[in-house]
Every structure is written in C-alpha cells, then in structure tokens.
C-alpha cells in the first residue's frame, strides 16, 4: 500500500515558470552565471522541488544547488545507483556541444566525456544498399555517445554532494497546488 506524504515548498502563490531574456550572443551558461550571482546575494534561502531524478532533474538539481537554493529531488523510481535492473531508456545518448556545456557548468564535463565514444558522422543506408556518411560537423568535430544510465547515476551522485540537496526516491507525485505550493507524493 502506498502512503501519501506531503512536501510544502516555499513558492509564493505568484510564482510562475519563466524563461529569462538573454542578450544577443549570450550563452545559457553566461545567463545562468548572472542568475547565480543574483541568487547568492539574496539572504533568504529559496526551496526548489525538482520532480523527477532523471537526466534533466538531476542536472537541474546540480544547477539549483550550486546557486545556493535548498533542493529536494523527488523520483518515482528507486535509486538507480543501487538498483539491480535499471528501467527506462537503454539506448546511448548523443551528447552535443550544448550538453557538454551544461555538464561543464556543474563540473561534470571531463568525467563524462572521458567515458564517451566519438561519433563523427551518421550513416545513411539507401534502398539500393549504398552507404553514405553525413558528418555531424566540420572535419574533426564530433558528438559523443554516452551511456544514459551511467550519466544519470553520475548526475545524481553530483547532486548529492551538495549539502543543500536531498534526494527522495520511491516518491510519485500525486497532486500539486500552485496556490499553496503543497505537493503530495505516494510512497
């Protein structure tokens, strides 16, 4: 039997999702650095609930924790770092320059890239059997094939190293109120 549990974040009733404006040519990393400085100047700690401990959730937990937020991650699955069988997508992830930049901003790029397999081109197979490679970029450029489950495990471990982050596994979101910030989970 699943037991409901609740988590109340310190979101105000006027909290809204937003996408900040970027200056022309400003990278996401530069924008996030600006946001980090702003967040660290605040005296009151904001609490962020991240629902989902997959690749995006674990990476976002790192970003928020690095910026000084109190972070609680809630994941439906058990801790994949301890699981005998990891359910979910098994195909490798193609890690592009943008993905590498995100990992770089949380100090994970070198560790993940060292385990990646360079892919210089995709292969197109015609009906006649002819194979034609199409490069992913200019000569010498490539994207990396990385193990999705390992990347997720590494990101969860990185998030957990921040003292202001708590990982909650076996927590399935049942309900959420935008007005009160109350989140109800089944365990």
GROMACS .gro file of N, CA, C and O in nm, residues 19-137:
model
  476
   19UNK      N    1   1.104   3.201  -1.867
   19UNK     CA    2   1.229   3.184  -1.939
   19UNK      C    3   1.292   3.322  -1.946
   19UNK      O    4   1.236   3.414  -2.006
   20UNK      N    5   1.405   3.342  -1.880
   20UNK     CA    6   1.466   3.473  -1.876
   20UNK      C    7   1.512   3.519  -2.014
   20UNK      O    8   1.543   3.438  -2.100
   21UNK      N    9   1.514   3.651  -2.030
   21UNK     CA   10   1.561   3.707  -2.156
   21UNK      C   11   1.712   3.698  -2.162
   21UNK      O   12   1.781   3.723  -2.064
   22UNK      N   13   1.762   3.663  -2.279
   22UNK     CA   14   1.906   3.659  -2.300
   22UNK      C   15   1.946   3.773  -2.391
   22UNK      O   16   1.874   3.810  -2.481
   23UNK      N   17   2.062   3.826  -2.366
   23UNK     CA   18   2.119   3.924  -2.456
   23UNK      C   19   2.162   3.853  -2.583
   23UNK      O   20   2.198   3.736  -2.580
   24UNK      N   21   2.162   3.922  -2.698
   24UNK     CA   22   2.208   3.857  -2.821
   24UNK      C   23   2.350   3.804  -2.803
   24UNK      O   24   2.437   3.874  -2.753
   25UNK      N   25   2.370   3.678  -2.837
   25UNK     CA   26   2.502   3.616  -2.826
   25UNK      C   27   2.535   3.562  -2.688
   25UNK      O   28   2.637   3.498  -2.669
   26UNK      N   29   2.450   3.589  -2.589
   26UNK     CA   30   2.477   3.541  -2.453
   26UNK      C   31   2.443   3.392  -2.446
   26UNK      O   32   2.337   3.349  -2.485
   27UNK      N   33   2.538   3.314  -2.395
   27UNK     CA   34   2.515   3.170  -2.383
   27UNK      C   35   2.429   3.142  -2.260
   27UNK      O   36   2.417   3.227  -2.171
   28UNK      N   37   2.373   3.023  -2.257
   28UNK     CA   38   2.295   2.981  -2.140
   28UNK      C   39   2.384   2.985  -2.016
   28UNK      O   40   2.342   3.028  -1.910
   29UNK      N   41   2.507   2.941  -2.029
   29UNK     CA   42   2.599   2.941  -1.916
   29UNK      C   43   2.623   3.080  -1.860
   29UNK      O   44   2.626   3.100  -1.739
   30UNK      N   45   2.640   3.177  -1.949
   30UNK     CA   46   2.661   3.315  -1.904
   30UNK      C   47   2.536   3.368  -1.834
   30UNK      O   48   2.543   3.434  -1.731
   31UNK      N   49   2.419   3.336  -1.890
   31UNK     CA   50   2.294   3.377  -1.830
   31UNK      C   51   2.279   3.314  -1.692
   31UNK      O   52   2.244   3.382  -1.595
   32UNK      N   53   2.309   3.185  -1.681
   32UNK     CA   54   2.297   3.116  -1.553
   32UNK      C   55   2.397   3.171  -1.452
   32UNK      O   56   2.366   3.181  -1.334
   33UNK      N   57   2.517   3.210  -1.497
   33UNK     CA   58   2.614   3.270  -1.406
   33UNK      C   59   2.560   3.401  -1.349
   33UNK      O   60   2.576   3.430  -1.231
   34UNK      N   61   2.495   3.480  -1.436
   34UNK     CA   62   2.433   3.605  -1.390
   34UNK      C   63   2.324   3.576  -1.288
   34UNK      O   64   2.312   3.643  -1.186
   35UNK      N   65   2.243   3.473  -1.316
   35UNK     CA   66   2.135   3.436  -1.225
   35UNK      C   67   2.192   3.384  -1.093
   35UNK      O   68   2.137   3.409  -0.987
   36UNK      N   69   2.306   3.311  -1.100
   36UNK     CA   70   2.369   3.257  -0.981
   36UNK      C   71   2.412   3.370  -0.888
   36UNK      O   72   2.386   3.367  -0.768
   37UNK      N   73   2.476   3.471  -0.944
   37UNK     CA   74   2.521   3.584  -0.862
   37UNK      C   75   2.403   3.651  -0.794
   37UNK      O   76   2.408   3.686  -0.677
   38UNK      N   77   2.293   3.667  -0.868
   38UNK     CA   78   2.174   3.729  -0.814
   38UNK      C   79   2.115   3.645  -0.700
   38UNK      O   80   2.079   3.698  -0.596
   39UNK      N   81   2.108   3.514  -0.719
   39UNK     CA   82   2.051   3.425  -0.617
   39UNK      C   83   2.137   3.424  -0.491
   39UNK      O   84   2.084   3.421  -0.380
   40UNK      N   85   2.268   3.426  -0.506
   40UNK     CA   86   2.356   3.421  -0.389
   40UNK      C   87   2.351   3.549  -0.307
   40UNK      O   88   2.381   3.549  -0.189
   41UNK      N   89   2.313   3.661  -0.371
   41UNK     CA   90   2.302   3.786  -0.298
   41UNK      C   91   2.181   3.790  -0.206
   41UNK      O   92   2.177   3.867  -0.112
   42UNK      N   93   2.082   3.706  -0.234
   42UNK     CA   94   1.963   3.702  -0.151
   42UNK      C   95   1.997   3.638  -0.016
   42UNK      O   96   2.068   3.540  -0.010
   43UNK      N   97   1.942   3.695   0.089
   43UNK     CA   98   1.969   3.640   0.221
   43UNK      C   99   1.880   3.521   0.253
   43UNK      O  100   1.922   3.429   0.322
   44UNK      N  101   1.755   3.524   0.207
   44UNK     CA  102   1.664   3.415   0.239
   44UNK      C  103   1.685   3.300   0.141
   44UNK      O  104   1.701   3.319   0.024
   45UNK      N  105   1.686   3.179   0.196
   45UNK     CA  106   1.705   3.059   0.113
   45UNK      C  107   1.573   3.021   0.049
   45UNK      O  108   1.472   3.010   0.117
   46UNK      N  109   1.574   3.001  -0.078
   46UNK     CA  110   1.457   2.955  -0.151
   46UNK      C  111   1.464   2.803  -0.161
   46UNK      O  112   1.570   2.745  -0.177
   47UNK      N  113   1.350   2.739  -0.152
   47UNK     CA  114   1.342   2.594  -0.164
   47UNK      C  115   1.289   2.560  -0.303
   47UNK      O  116   1.191   2.618  -0.348
   48UNK      N  117   1.357   2.468  -0.368
   48UNK     CA  118   1.316   2.423  -0.501
   48UNK      C  119   1.287   2.274  -0.494
   48UNK      O  120   1.370   2.197  -0.445
   49UNK      N  121   1.170   2.235  -0.541
   49UNK     CA  122   1.136   2.094  -0.551
   49UNK      C  123   1.154   2.054  -0.697
   49UNK      O  124   1.095   2.114  -0.785
   50UNK      N  125   1.237   1.954  -0.720
   50UNK     CA  126   1.258   1.901  -0.854
   50UNK      C  127   1.186   1.766  -0.859
   50UNK      O  128   1.221   1.675  -0.784
   51UNK      N  129   1.086   1.756  -0.946
   51UNK     CA  130   1.011   1.632  -0.958
   51UNK      C  131   1.068   1.555  -1.076
   51UNK      O  132   1.053   1.596  -1.191
   52UNK      N  133   1.136   1.447  -1.045
   52UNK     CA  134   1.200   1.364  -1.146
   52UNK      C  135   1.350   1.367  -1.128
   52UNK      O  136   1.413   1.473  -1.131
   53UNK      N  137   1.408   1.250  -1.107
   53UNK     CA  138   1.552   1.239  -1.088
   53UNK      C  139   1.622   1.182  -1.209
   53UNK      O  140   1.729   1.121  -1.196
   54UNK      N  141   1.564   1.200  -1.327
   54UNK     CA  142   1.629   1.156  -1.450
   54UNK      C  143   1.739   1.252  -1.489
   54UNK      O  144   1.788   1.330  -1.406
   55UNK      N  145   1.778   1.249  -1.615
   55UNK     CA  146   1.889   1.333  -1.660
   55UNK      C  147   1.865   1.481  -1.636
   55UNK      O  148   1.949   1.551  -1.582
   56UNK      N  149   1.748   1.529  -1.676
   56UNK     CA  150   1.718   1.672  -1.662
   56UNK      C  151   1.700   1.711  -1.516
   56UNK      O  152   1.752   1.813  -1.471
   57UNK      N  153   1.626   1.629  -1.440
   57UNK     CA  154   1.604   1.660  -1.300
   57UNK      C  155   1.733   1.663  -1.219
   57UNK      O  156   1.756   1.753  -1.140
   58UNK      N  157   1.818   1.563  -1.240
   58UNK     CA  158   1.945   1.557  -1.166
   58UNK      C  159   2.036   1.672  -1.205
   58UNK      O  160   2.102   1.732  -1.118
   59UNK      N  161   2.040   1.706  -1.333
   59UNK     CA  162   2.122   1.819  -1.378
   59UNK      C  163   2.069   1.950  -1.319
   59UNK      O  164   2.145   2.032  -1.269
   60UNK      N  165   1.936   1.969  -1.323
   60UNK     CA  166   1.878   2.090  -1.266
   60UNK      C  167   1.902   2.098  -1.116
   60UNK      O  168   1.924   2.207  -1.063
   61UNK      N  169   1.898   1.985  -1.048
   61UNK     CA  170   1.928   1.985  -0.904
   61UNK      C  171   2.068   2.038  -0.880
   61UNK      O  172   2.091   2.117  -0.787
   62UNK      N  173   2.163   1.998  -0.964
   62UNK     CA  174   2.301   2.048  -0.951
   62UNK      C  175   2.305   2.199  -0.973
   62UNK      O  176   2.370   2.272  -0.897
   63UNK      N  177   2.238   2.246  -1.078
   63UNK     CA  178   2.238   2.390  -1.107
   63UNK      C  179   2.178   2.469  -0.991
   63UNK      O  180   2.235   2.569  -0.946
   64UNK      N  181   2.061   2.427  -0.941
   64UNK     CA  182   1.996   2.499  -0.832
   64UNK      C  183   2.080   2.494  -0.704
   64UNK      O  184   2.095   2.595  -0.635
   65UNK      N  185   2.134   2.377  -0.672
   65UNK     CA  186   2.216   2.363  -0.550
   65UNK      C  187   2.339   2.451  -0.559
   65UNK      O  188   2.378   2.517  -0.462
   66UNK      N  189   2.402   2.453  -0.674
   66UNK     CA  190   2.522   2.534  -0.695
   66UNK      C  191   2.491   2.682  -0.673
   66UNK      O  192   2.578   2.757  -0.628
   67UNK      N  193   2.369   2.721  -0.701
   67UNK     CA  194   2.329   2.860  -0.687
   67UNK      C  195   2.279   2.893  -0.546
   67UNK      O  196   2.232   3.002  -0.520
   68UNK      N  197   2.286   2.794  -0.456
   68UNK     CA  198   2.253   2.822  -0.317
   68UNK      C  199   2.110   2.791  -0.277
   68UNK      O  200   2.072   2.817  -0.163
   69UNK      N  201   2.029   2.738  -0.366
   69UNK     CA  202   1.893   2.701  -0.330
   69UNK      C  203   1.893   2.573  -0.246
   69UNK      O  204   1.981   2.489  -0.261
   70UNK      N  205   1.794   2.560  -0.159
   70UNK     CA  206   1.768   2.433  -0.092
   70UNK      C  207   1.693   2.348  -0.193
   70UNK      O  208   1.589   2.391  -0.244
   71UNK      N  209   1.744   2.229  -0.224
   71UNK     CA  210   1.687   2.147  -0.331
   71UNK      C  211   1.639   2.014  -0.275
   71UNK      O  212   1.711   1.946  -0.203
   72UNK      N  213   1.516   1.978  -0.312
   72UNK     CA  214   1.461   1.846  -0.281
   72UNK      C  215   1.423   1.782  -0.413
   72UNK      O  216   1.344   1.838  -0.489
   73UNK      N  217   1.482   1.667  -0.443
   73UNK     CA  218   1.452   1.593  -0.565
   73UNK      C  219   1.360   1.477  -0.527
   73UNK      O  220   1.388   1.405  -0.431
   74UNK      N  221   1.252   1.461  -0.603
   74UNK     CA  222   1.157   1.352  -0.581
   74UNK      C  223   1.152   1.267  -0.707
   74UNK      O  224   1.120   1.316  -0.814
   75UNK      N  225   1.185   1.140  -0.693
   75UNK     CA  226   1.189   1.046  -0.806
   75UNK      C  227   1.097   0.928  -0.778
   75UNK      O  228   1.100   0.872  -0.668
   76UNK      N  229   1.017   0.891  -0.879
   76UNK     CA  230   0.926   0.778  -0.867
   76UNK      C  231   1.000   0.646  -0.849
   76UNK      O  232   0.961   0.562  -0.768
   77UNK      N  233   1.109   0.630  -0.923
   77UNK     CA  234   1.183   0.503  -0.920
   77UNK      C  235   1.269   0.492  -0.794
   77UNK      O  236   1.293   0.591  -0.725
   78UNK      N  237   1.318   0.370  -0.773
   78UNK     CA  238   1.417   0.351  -0.667
   78UNK      C  239   1.548   0.417  -0.711
   78UNK      O  240   1.562   0.457  -0.827
   79UNK      N  241   1.642   0.427  -0.623
   79UNK     CA  242   1.772   0.486  -0.655
   79UNK      C  243   1.842   0.396  -0.758
   79UNK      O  244   1.878   0.282  -0.727
   80UNK      N  245   1.860   0.445  -0.880
   80UNK     CA  246   1.917   0.363  -0.987
   80UNK      C  247   2.063   0.326  -0.959
   80UNK      O  248   2.114   0.232  -1.017
   81UNK      N  249   2.126   0.399  -0.869
   81UNK     CA  250   2.265   0.367  -0.834
   81UNK      C  251   2.272   0.238  -0.752
   81UNK      O  252   2.379   0.177  -0.743
   82UNK      N  253   2.161   0.198  -0.691
   82UNK     CA  254   2.156   0.078  -0.609
   82UNK      C  255   2.072  -0.033  -0.672
   82UNK      O  256   2.073  -0.145  -0.622
   83UNK      N  257   2.001  -0.003  -0.778
   83UNK     CA  258   1.910  -0.100  -0.840
   83UNK      C  259   1.987  -0.208  -0.914
   83UNK      O  260   2.091  -0.182  -0.974
   84UNK      N  261   1.933  -0.330  -0.910
   84UNK     CA  262   1.993  -0.439  -0.986
   84UNK      C  263   1.962  -0.425  -1.134
   84UNK      O  264   2.044  -0.455  -1.219
   85UNK      N  265   1.839  -0.381  -1.164
   85UNK     CA  266   1.797  -0.358  -1.302
   85UNK      C  267   1.747  -0.215  -1.312
   85UNK      O  268   1.663  -0.172  -1.233
   86UNK      N  269   1.800  -0.140  -1.408
   86UNK     CA  270   1.758  -0.002  -1.428
   86UNK      C  271   1.656   0.001  -1.541
   86UNK      O  272   1.686  -0.036  -1.654
   87UNK      N  273   1.533   0.044  -1.507
   87UNK     CA  274   1.428   0.053  -1.608
   87UNK      C  275   1.437   0.189  -1.676
   87UNK      O  276   1.479   0.287  -1.616
   88UNK      N  277   1.395   0.193  -1.800
   88UNK     CA  278   1.395   0.319  -1.873
   88UNK      C  279   1.465   0.301  -2.006
   88UNK      O  280   1.484   0.189  -2.054
   89UNK      N  281   1.504   0.410  -2.065
   89UNK     CA  282   1.568   0.404  -2.196
   89UNK      C  283   1.707   0.343  -2.186
   89UNK      O  284   1.784   0.376  -2.098
   90UNK      N  285   1.736   0.254  -2.279
   90UNK     CA  286   1.866   0.188  -2.274
   90UNK      C  287   1.961   0.237  -2.382
   90UNK      O  288   2.080   0.214  -2.375
   91UNK      N  289   1.908   0.305  -2.483
   91UNK     CA  290   1.992   0.349  -2.593
   91UNK      C  291   2.086   0.460  -2.545
   91UNK      O  292   2.050   0.540  -2.457
   92UNK      N  293   2.207   0.461  -2.599
   92UNK     CA  294   2.302   0.564  -2.560
   92UNK      C  295   2.250   0.702  -2.598
   92UNK      O  296   2.168   0.717  -2.688
   93UNK      N  297   2.302   0.802  -2.531
   93UNK     CA  298   2.266   0.940  -2.554
   93UNK      C  299   2.372   1.004  -2.642
   93UNK      O  300   2.492   0.985  -2.618
   94UNK      N  301   2.330   1.080  -2.743
   94UNK     CA  302   2.424   1.155  -2.826
   94UNK      C  303   2.444   1.291  -2.759
   94UNK      O  304   2.353   1.373  -2.754
   95UNK      N  305   2.560   1.312  -2.704
   95UNK     CA  306   2.591   1.434  -2.629
   95UNK      C  307   2.655   1.536  -2.720
   95UNK      O  308   2.765   1.515  -2.771
   96UNK      N  309   2.585   1.648  -2.740
   96UNK     CA  310   2.633   1.752  -2.829
   96UNK      C  311   2.710   1.859  -2.751
   96UNK      O  312   2.727   1.850  -2.629
   97UNK      N  313   2.751   1.962  -2.821
   97UNK     CA  314   2.823   2.074  -2.760
   97UNK      C  315   2.739   2.138  -2.649
   97UNK      O  316   2.790   2.169  -2.541
   98UNK      N  317   2.609   2.157  -2.674
   98UNK     CA  318   2.521   2.218  -2.573
   98UNK      C  319   2.517   2.134  -2.446
   98UNK      O  320   2.523   2.186  -2.335
   99UNK      N  321   2.505   2.002  -2.462
   99UNK     CA  322   2.503   1.913  -2.347
   99UNK      C  323   2.633   1.918  -2.270
   99UNK      O  324   2.634   1.916  -2.146
  100UNK      N  325   2.742   1.924  -2.344
  100UNK     CA  326   2.874   1.933  -2.279
  100UNK      C  327   2.888   2.062  -2.201
  100UNK      O  328   2.946   2.065  -2.092
  101UNK      N  329   2.834   2.171  -2.254
  101UNK     CA  330   2.840   2.299  -2.185
  101UNK      C  331   2.762   2.293  -2.053
  101UNK      O  332   2.807   2.346  -1.952
  102UNK      N  333   2.646   2.230  -2.056
  102UNK     CA  334   2.567   2.217  -1.934
  102UNK      C  335   2.644   2.136  -1.830
  102UNK      O  336   2.650   2.174  -1.712
  103UNK      N  337   2.706   2.026  -1.873
  103UNK     CA  338   2.786   1.945  -1.781
  103UNK      C  339   2.907   2.024  -1.729
  103UNK      O  340   2.945   2.011  -1.612
  104UNK      N  341   2.965   2.105  -1.815
  104UNK     CA  342   3.082   2.186  -1.775
  104UNK      C  343   3.045   2.281  -1.662
  104UNK      O  344   3.122   2.300  -1.568
  105UNK      N  345   2.925   2.340  -1.668
  105UNK     CA  346   2.884   2.438  -1.567
  105UNK      C  347   2.860   2.376  -1.430
  105UNK      O  348   2.856   2.448  -1.331
  106UNK      N  349   2.844   2.244  -1.425
  106UNK     CA  350   2.830   2.178  -1.295
  106UNK      C  351   2.951   2.090  -1.264
  106UNK      O  352   2.947   2.005  -1.176
  107UNK      N  353   3.060   2.110  -1.340
  107UNK     CA  354   3.186   2.042  -1.312
  107UNK      C  355   3.190   1.895  -1.351
  107UNK      O  356   3.270   1.819  -1.298
  108UNK      N  357   3.106   1.854  -1.446
  108UNK     CA  358   3.096   1.713  -1.482
  108UNK      C  359   3.147   1.680  -1.623
  108UNK      O  360   3.153   1.562  -1.658
  109UNK      N  361   3.181   1.780  -1.701
  109UNK     CA  362   3.214   1.754  -1.842
  109UNK      C  363   3.329   1.655  -1.858
  109UNK      O  364   3.315   1.555  -1.930
  110UNK      N  365   3.441   1.679  -1.796
  110UNK     CA  366   3.558   1.593  -1.816
  110UNK      C  367   3.530   1.448  -1.777
  110UNK      O  368   3.569   1.355  -1.848
  111UNK      N  369   3.461   1.428  -1.666
  111UNK     CA  370   3.432   1.293  -1.619
  111UNK      C  371   3.345   1.217  -1.719
  111UNK      O  372   3.370   1.100  -1.747
  112UNK      N  373   3.244   1.282  -1.774
  112UNK     CA  374   3.152   1.217  -1.868
  112UNK      C  375   3.215   1.201  -2.005
  112UNK      O  376   3.205   1.095  -2.067
  113UNK      N  377   3.284   1.304  -2.052
  113UNK     CA  378   3.346   1.299  -2.185
  113UNK      C  379   3.452   1.189  -2.192
  113UNK      O  380   3.467   1.121  -2.294
  114UNK      N  381   3.522   1.165  -2.082
  114UNK     CA  382   3.628   1.063  -2.082
  114UNK      C  383   3.572   0.923  -2.106
  114UNK      O  384   3.644   0.834  -2.149
  115UNK      N  385   3.442   0.904  -2.080
  115UNK     CA  386   3.379   0.774  -2.099
  115UNK      C  387   3.299   0.766  -2.230
  115UNK      O  388   3.239   0.664  -2.258
  116UNK      N  389   3.297   0.876  -2.305
  116UNK     CA  390   3.217   0.881  -2.427
  116UNK      C  391   3.289   0.823  -2.548
  116UNK      O  392   3.411   0.809  -2.550
  117UNK      N  393   3.210   0.788  -2.649
  117UNK     CA  394   3.263   0.737  -2.775
  117UNK      C  395   3.236   0.841  -2.883
  117UNK      O  396   3.119   0.875  -2.907
  118UNK      N  397   3.341   0.894  -2.947
  118UNK     CA  398   3.319   0.996  -3.050
  118UNK      C  399   3.244   0.940  -3.171
  118UNK      O  400   3.272   0.830  -3.217
  119UNK      N  401   3.147   1.017  -3.219
  119UNK     CA  402   3.074   0.983  -3.342
  119UNK      C  403   3.095   1.099  -3.439
  119UNK      O  404   3.049   1.210  -3.414
  120UNK      N  405   3.165   1.070  -3.548
  120UNK     CA  406   3.196   1.175  -3.645
  120UNK      C  407   3.085   1.198  -3.746
  120UNK      O  408   3.074   1.306  -3.802
  121UNK      N  409   3.007   1.094  -3.775
  121UNK     CA  410   2.905   1.105  -3.880
  121UNK      C  411   2.794   1.005  -3.855
  121UNK      O  412   2.810   0.909  -3.782
  122UNK      N  413   2.681   1.031  -3.919
  122UNK     CA  414   2.572   0.933  -3.922
  122UNK      C  415   2.579   0.863  -4.057
  122UNK      O  416   2.626   0.920  -4.155
  123UNK      N  417   2.535   0.740  -4.060
  123UNK     CA  418   2.540   0.662  -4.184
  123UNK      C  419   2.399   0.649  -4.241
  123UNK      O  420   2.307   0.607  -4.172
  124UNK      N  421   2.385   0.689  -4.366
  124UNK     CA  422   2.258   0.678  -4.437
  124UNK      C  423   2.264   0.556  -4.528
  124UNK      O  424   2.360   0.541  -4.604
  125UNK      N  425   2.164   0.470  -4.517
  125UNK     CA  426   2.159   0.347  -4.597
  125UNK      C  427   2.046   0.363  -4.699
  125UNK      O  428   1.929   0.372  -4.661
  126UNK      N  429   2.080   0.364  -4.828
  126UNK     CA  430   1.977   0.378  -4.931
  126UNK      C  431   1.913   0.242  -4.959
  126UNK      O  432   1.965   0.137  -4.918
  127UNK      N  433   1.802   0.244  -5.030
  127UNK     CA  434   1.733   0.119  -5.063
  127UNK      C  435   1.819   0.028  -5.151
  127UNK      O  436   1.806  -0.093  -5.147
  128UNK      N  437   1.910   0.089  -5.228
  128UNK     CA  438   1.997   0.010  -5.315
  128UNK      C  439   2.113  -0.054  -5.240
  128UNK      O  440   2.188  -0.132  -5.297
  129UNK      N  441   2.130  -0.017  -5.112
  129UNK     CA  442   2.238  -0.073  -5.031
  129UNK      C  443   2.358   0.018  -5.019
  129UNK      O  444   2.452  -0.012  -4.945
  130UNK      N  445   2.354   0.131  -5.089
  130UNK     CA  446   2.466   0.227  -5.080
  130UNK      C  447   2.466   0.293  -4.942
  130UNK      O  448   2.362   0.328  -4.889
  131UNK      N  449   2.585   0.307  -4.886
  131UNK     CA  450   2.600   0.373  -4.757
  131UNK      C  451   2.668   0.507  -4.777
  131UNK      O  452   2.771   0.516  -4.845
  132UNK      N  453   2.611   0.611  -4.716
  132UNK     CA  454   2.666   0.746  -4.730
  132UNK      C  455   2.679   0.810  -4.592
  132UNK      O  456   2.579   0.833  -4.524
  133UNK      N  457   2.803   0.840  -4.551
  133UNK     CA  458   2.819   0.908  -4.422
  133UNK      C  459   2.786   1.057  -4.435
  133UNK      O  460   2.819   1.120  -4.535
  134UNK      N  461   2.719   1.110  -4.333
  134UNK     CA  462   2.692   1.255  -4.327
  134UNK      C  463   2.756   1.304  -4.197
  134UNK      O  464   2.712   1.267  -4.088
  135UNK      N  465   2.859   1.388  -4.208
  135UNK     CA  466   2.930   1.435  -4.088
  135UNK      C  467   2.839   1.515  -3.994
  135UNK      O  468   2.747   1.583  -4.038
  136UNK      N  469   2.868   1.506  -3.866
  136UNK     CA  470   2.795   1.584  -3.767
  136UNK      C  471   2.842   1.729  -3.761
  136UNK      O  472   2.776   1.813  -3.705
  137UNK      N  473   2.956   1.756  -3.818
  137UNK     CA  474   3.009   1.892  -3.817
  137UNK      C  475   3.123   1.902  -3.917
  137UNK      O  476   3.132   1.823  -4.011
   0.00000   0.00000   0.00000
